[in-house]
């Protein structure tokens, strides 16, 4: 795909990664028009892109990826040069309490989007530079022991309803490539962090609780390991894959920043205390509380990103320590955004997830 005038459909553009991606694409590709299709679930917030609303190259469409008719009309209204598919139910804990929503959005929604893309691709004469980029997760590979890395060839072994639904979606994306020739690509990325992440996920939850002097819940023994990637580095990787990745391929994306959860939580405490000018007697680490573990909790994720590095020349530009500090400062500076996303639904979720953890 060349860098000229393009019209790209982004699904889930009002969520955490989607909103960072839309902003990134509009900045890096001045000739592109971005259409953002988002159902605005609890995790989708148009305020995440409020500053983009006056941009003529940005169009927001309120709609559900499971709505076949809506998709048909959308693909007729616009002749898309590519699709970047992020819309999903994305929170593992929520998938444990209510898996069916994950099946609907992540599996059925992805298939509806594939079907609509195929129909439109055929109508347009099967352009070979069309791309369907499916944004998936490293969680499809299951859990690692203390050694080793997830490679593109690692067998799928998902543990949670969330990761099982993403794994199923990946299989369908591959099937649409092999069966119908639709030029699809899959990326499997590790844990992201950065601005606009909904505060149910570990890093924003801990930042906000530390600011507010609330308990900092650490699941199990805190020894689970994640490979952290700053969200803008993920966006840069997605753009590279969209423009230069090979159809039918999978690319793993990771930060090369493996950290134990407990160490991440401690580091956030130090940063919050320093940014707020707190004294030693106000150490947030005393708020850390070990709570009941997540059922089926994967122990360790770690990505081998050598394929995307060697083939497409991508590597993360941000290191974990400085990007975590940027993130802490963003949450401190954006308390209005925090207030706006903490609806009644959010408060119910906190009660549901944490009340029985002890
Ligand atoms: P998020 O939960 O913050 O955002 C999801 C967005 O999808 C929201 O705006 C929501 O309104 C929208 N959405 C949900 N259901 C929809 C539907 N039926 N139709 C249209 N829109 C719908 O998620 P995120 O953390 O930004 O993740 C985005 C994607 O990246 C997901 O597919 C996720 O699996 C994948 N991913 C996330 C991470 C991570 O660390 N957050 C890492 C790797 C991959
Ligand atoms: O690996 C990529 C995945 O990363 C994405 O596919 C998911 O969409 C994204 O949500 C994320 O999944 P995790 O389950 O790893 O993220 P979460 O922030 O929920 O949890 C990170 C780690 O912290 C995990 O080991 C569980 C732990 N945790 C989480 C919460 C919310 C706690 O110890 N306490 C908490 O309160």
CSV table of C-alpha atoms in Angstrom, one decimal, residues 64-258:
chain,number,residue,atom,x,y,z
A,64,UNK,CA,-21.8,-2.1,15.6
A,65,UNK,CA,-19.5,-4.4,13.8
A,66,UNK,CA,-22.1,-7.2,14.2
A,67,UNK,CA,-24.7,-5.2,12.2
A,68,UNK,CA,-24.5,-6.7,8.7
A,69,UNK,CA,-26.7,-4.1,7.1
A,70,UNK,CA,-24.8,-1.2,8.7
A,71,UNK,CA,-21.5,-2.6,7.3
A,72,UNK,CA,-22.9,-3.2,3.9
A,73,UNK,CA,-24.0,0.5,3.6
A,74,UNK,CA,-20.7,1.7,5.1
A,75,UNK,CA,-18.7,-0.2,2.5
A,76,UNK,CA,-20.9,1.2,-0.3
A,77,UNK,CA,-20.7,4.7,1.0
A,78,UNK,CA,-16.9,4.6,1.2
A,79,UNK,CA,-14.5,2.7,-1.0
A,80,UNK,CA,-12.0,1.7,1.6
A,81,UNK,CA,-8.4,1.0,0.7
A,82,UNK,CA,-7.8,-0.8,4.0
A,83,UNK,CA,-9.4,-1.8,7.3
A,84,UNK,CA,-7.7,-1.8,10.6
A,85,UNK,CA,-9.8,-3.8,12.9
A,86,UNK,CA,-9.5,-3.1,16.6
A,87,UNK,CA,-13.2,-3.2,17.9
A,88,UNK,CA,-13.4,-5.8,20.6
A,89,UNK,CA,-14.4,-6.6,24.1
A,90,UNK,CA,-10.9,-6.4,25.5
A,91,UNK,CA,-10.8,-7.0,29.3
A,92,UNK,CA,-9.9,-10.5,30.5
A,93,UNK,CA,-11.7,-10.1,33.9
A,94,UNK,CA,-14.9,-9.0,32.2
A,95,UNK,CA,-14.7,-12.1,30.0
A,96,UNK,CA,-14.7,-14.3,33.1
A,97,UNK,CA,-17.9,-12.7,34.4
A,98,UNK,CA,-19.7,-12.6,31.0
A,99,UNK,CA,-18.1,-14.5,28.1
A,100,UNK,CA,-21.0,-14.4,25.6
A,101,UNK,CA,-20.5,-10.7,24.8
A,102,UNK,CA,-16.9,-11.6,23.8
A,103,UNK,CA,-18.1,-14.4,21.5
A,104,UNK,CA,-20.5,-11.9,19.9
A,105,UNK,CA,-18.2,-9.0,19.3
A,106,UNK,CA,-14.9,-10.6,18.9
A,107,UNK,CA,-15.9,-13.7,16.9
A,108,UNK,CA,-19.2,-12.9,15.1
A,109,UNK,CA,-18.3,-9.2,14.7
A,110,UNK,CA,-15.0,-10.0,13.1
A,111,UNK,CA,-16.7,-12.4,10.7
A,112,UNK,CA,-19.3,-9.8,9.7
A,113,UNK,CA,-16.5,-7.4,9.0
A,114,UNK,CA,-14.6,-9.9,7.0
A,115,UNK,CA,-17.7,-10.7,4.9
A,116,UNK,CA,-18.4,-7.1,4.3
A,117,UNK,CA,-14.8,-6.4,3.3
A,118,UNK,CA,-14.8,-9.4,0.9
A,119,UNK,CA,-18.0,-8.3,-0.8
A,120,UNK,CA,-16.6,-4.8,-1.3
A,121,UNK,CA,-13.2,-6.0,-2.3
A,122,UNK,CA,-14.8,-8.1,-5.0
A,123,UNK,CA,-17.0,-5.3,-6.2
A,124,UNK,CA,-14.0,-3.1,-6.6
A,125,UNK,CA,-12.2,-5.7,-8.8
A,126,UNK,CA,-10.0,-7.3,-6.1
A,127,UNK,CA,-7.4,-4.7,-5.7
A,128,UNK,CA,-4.2,-6.4,-4.6
A,129,UNK,CA,-3.1,-3.5,-2.4
A,130,UNK,CA,-6.2,-3.6,-0.3
A,131,UNK,CA,-5.4,-4.7,3.3
A,132,UNK,CA,-7.5,-6.1,6.2
A,133,UNK,CA,-5.3,-5.7,9.2
A,134,UNK,CA,-6.6,-7.6,12.2
A,135,UNK,CA,-5.3,-6.4,15.6
A,136,UNK,CA,-4.9,-9.3,17.9
A,137,UNK,CA,-3.2,-10.2,21.1
A,138,UNK,CA,-0.3,-12.3,22.4
A,139,UNK,CA,-2.8,-13.9,24.8
A,140,UNK,CA,-3.8,-16.3,22.0
A,141,UNK,CA,-0.6,-18.2,22.7
A,142,UNK,CA,-1.4,-19.0,26.3
A,143,UNK,CA,1.2,-18.9,29.1
A,144,UNK,CA,5.0,-19.2,29.0
A,145,UNK,CA,7.3,-20.8,31.6
A,146,UNK,CA,10.3,-18.8,32.9
A,147,UNK,CA,12.1,-19.3,29.6
A,148,UNK,CA,11.3,-18.8,25.9
A,149,UNK,CA,9.2,-16.3,23.8
A,150,UNK,CA,6.1,-16.3,21.7
A,151,UNK,CA,7.0,-16.6,18.0
A,152,UNK,CA,4.7,-16.3,15.0
A,153,UNK,CA,4.8,-20.1,14.8
A,154,UNK,CA,3.9,-20.7,18.4
A,155,UNK,CA,0.8,-22.9,18.7
A,156,UNK,CA,-2.4,-21.3,19.9
A,157,UNK,CA,-3.4,-22.2,23.5
A,158,UNK,CA,-5.7,-19.5,24.9
A,159,UNK,CA,-6.7,-19.6,28.6
A,160,UNK,CA,-9.5,-17.1,29.1
A,161,UNK,CA,-12.8,-16.5,27.2
A,162,UNK,CA,-11.3,-13.2,26.0
A,163,UNK,CA,-8.2,-14.9,24.5
A,164,UNK,CA,-10.2,-17.8,23.2
A,165,UNK,CA,-12.5,-15.4,21.3
A,166,UNK,CA,-9.5,-13.5,19.9
A,167,UNK,CA,-7.9,-16.8,18.9
A,168,UNK,CA,-11.2,-17.8,17.1
A,169,UNK,CA,-11.2,-14.5,15.3
A,170,UNK,CA,-7.6,-14.9,14.2
A,171,UNK,CA,-8.5,-18.3,12.7
A,172,UNK,CA,-11.4,-16.8,10.7
A,173,UNK,CA,-9.2,-14.0,9.4
A,174,UNK,CA,-6.7,-16.6,8.2
A,175,UNK,CA,-9.5,-18.6,6.6
A,176,UNK,CA,-10.7,-15.6,4.6
A,177,UNK,CA,-7.2,-15.2,3.2
A,178,UNK,CA,-6.8,-18.9,2.4
A,179,UNK,CA,-10.3,-19.5,1.1
A,180,UNK,CA,-11.2,-16.3,-0.6
A,181,UNK,CA,-7.9,-14.6,-1.2
A,182,UNK,CA,-8.8,-11.4,0.8
A,183,UNK,CA,-5.5,-9.8,1.6
A,184,UNK,CA,-5.5,-10.1,5.4
A,185,UNK,CA,-2.7,-9.7,7.9
A,186,UNK,CA,-2.8,-10.4,11.7
A,187,UNK,CA,-0.7,-8.8,14.4
A,188,UNK,CA,-0.4,-10.3,17.9
A,189,UNK,CA,0.7,-7.6,20.3
A,190,UNK,CA,1.7,-7.6,24.0
A,191,UNK,CA,0.3,-5.4,26.8
A,192,UNK,CA,-0.1,-1.7,25.9
A,193,UNK,CA,-0.1,1.3,28.2
A,194,UNK,CA,-0.3,5.0,27.7
A,195,UNK,CA,-2.9,7.9,27.5
A,196,UNK,CA,-6.6,7.2,27.2
A,197,UNK,CA,-6.5,3.6,28.6
A,198,UNK,CA,-9.7,2.8,30.4
A,199,UNK,CA,-9.0,2.6,34.2
A,200,UNK,CA,-10.0,-1.1,34.6
A,201,UNK,CA,-6.6,-2.3,33.3
A,202,UNK,CA,-3.7,-2.7,35.6
A,203,UNK,CA,-1.6,0.4,34.9
A,204,UNK,CA,-4.3,3.1,34.8
A,205,UNK,CA,-6.1,1.5,37.7
A,206,UNK,CA,-3.0,1.5,39.9
A,207,UNK,CA,-2.1,5.1,38.9
A,208,UNK,CA,-5.5,6.4,39.8
A,209,UNK,CA,-5.8,4.4,43.0
A,210,UNK,CA,-2.3,5.6,44.1
A,211,UNK,CA,-3.3,9.2,43.4
A,212,UNK,CA,-6.5,8.8,45.4
A,213,UNK,CA,-4.9,6.8,48.2
A,214,UNK,CA,-7.0,3.7,47.5
A,215,UNK,CA,-6.0,0.1,47.8
A,216,UNK,CA,-3.8,-1.3,45.1
A,217,UNK,CA,-5.0,-4.8,44.2
A,218,UNK,CA,-2.4,-7.2,43.1
A,219,UNK,CA,-3.7,-10.6,41.9
A,220,UNK,CA,-2.1,-13.7,43.4
A,221,UNK,CA,1.6,-13.3,44.4
A,222,UNK,CA,2.2,-10.4,41.9
A,223,UNK,CA,4.8,-12.6,40.1
A,224,UNK,CA,3.0,-12.7,36.7
A,225,UNK,CA,5.0,-11.2,33.9
A,226,UNK,CA,3.8,-9.1,31.0
A,227,UNK,CA,5.8,-7.6,28.1
A,228,UNK,CA,4.9,-3.9,28.1
A,229,UNK,CA,4.7,-1.7,25.0
A,230,UNK,CA,3.9,2.1,24.9
A,231,UNK,CA,0.8,2.5,22.8
A,232,UNK,CA,2.4,4.9,20.3
A,233,UNK,CA,5.0,2.2,19.4
A,234,UNK,CA,2.1,-0.2,18.7
A,235,UNK,CA,0.5,2.4,16.4
A,236,UNK,CA,3.8,2.8,14.5
A,237,UNK,CA,4.0,-1.0,14.1
A,238,UNK,CA,0.5,-1.2,12.8
A,239,UNK,CA,1.2,1.5,10.2
A,240,UNK,CA,4.3,-0.4,9.0
A,241,UNK,CA,2.4,-3.6,8.8
A,242,UNK,CA,-0.5,-2.0,6.9
A,243,UNK,CA,1.9,-0.4,4.4
A,244,UNK,CA,4.6,-3.0,4.0
A,245,UNK,CA,3.4,-6.3,5.6
A,246,UNK,CA,2.7,-9.4,3.5
A,247,UNK,CA,-0.8,-10.6,3.1
A,248,UNK,CA,-1.4,-13.9,4.8
A,249,UNK,CA,1.3,-13.2,7.3
A,250,UNK,CA,1.3,-12.8,11.1
A,251,UNK,CA,3.5,-10.3,12.9
A,252,UNK,CA,4.3,-10.4,16.6
A,253,UNK,CA,4.7,-7.0,18.3
A,254,UNK,CA,6.2,-6.6,21.7
A,255,UNK,CA,8.0,-4.1,23.9
A,256,UNK,CA,11.0,-6.2,25.0
A,257,UNK,CA,10.1,-4.9,28.5
A,258,UNK,CA,9.1,-7.9,30.6
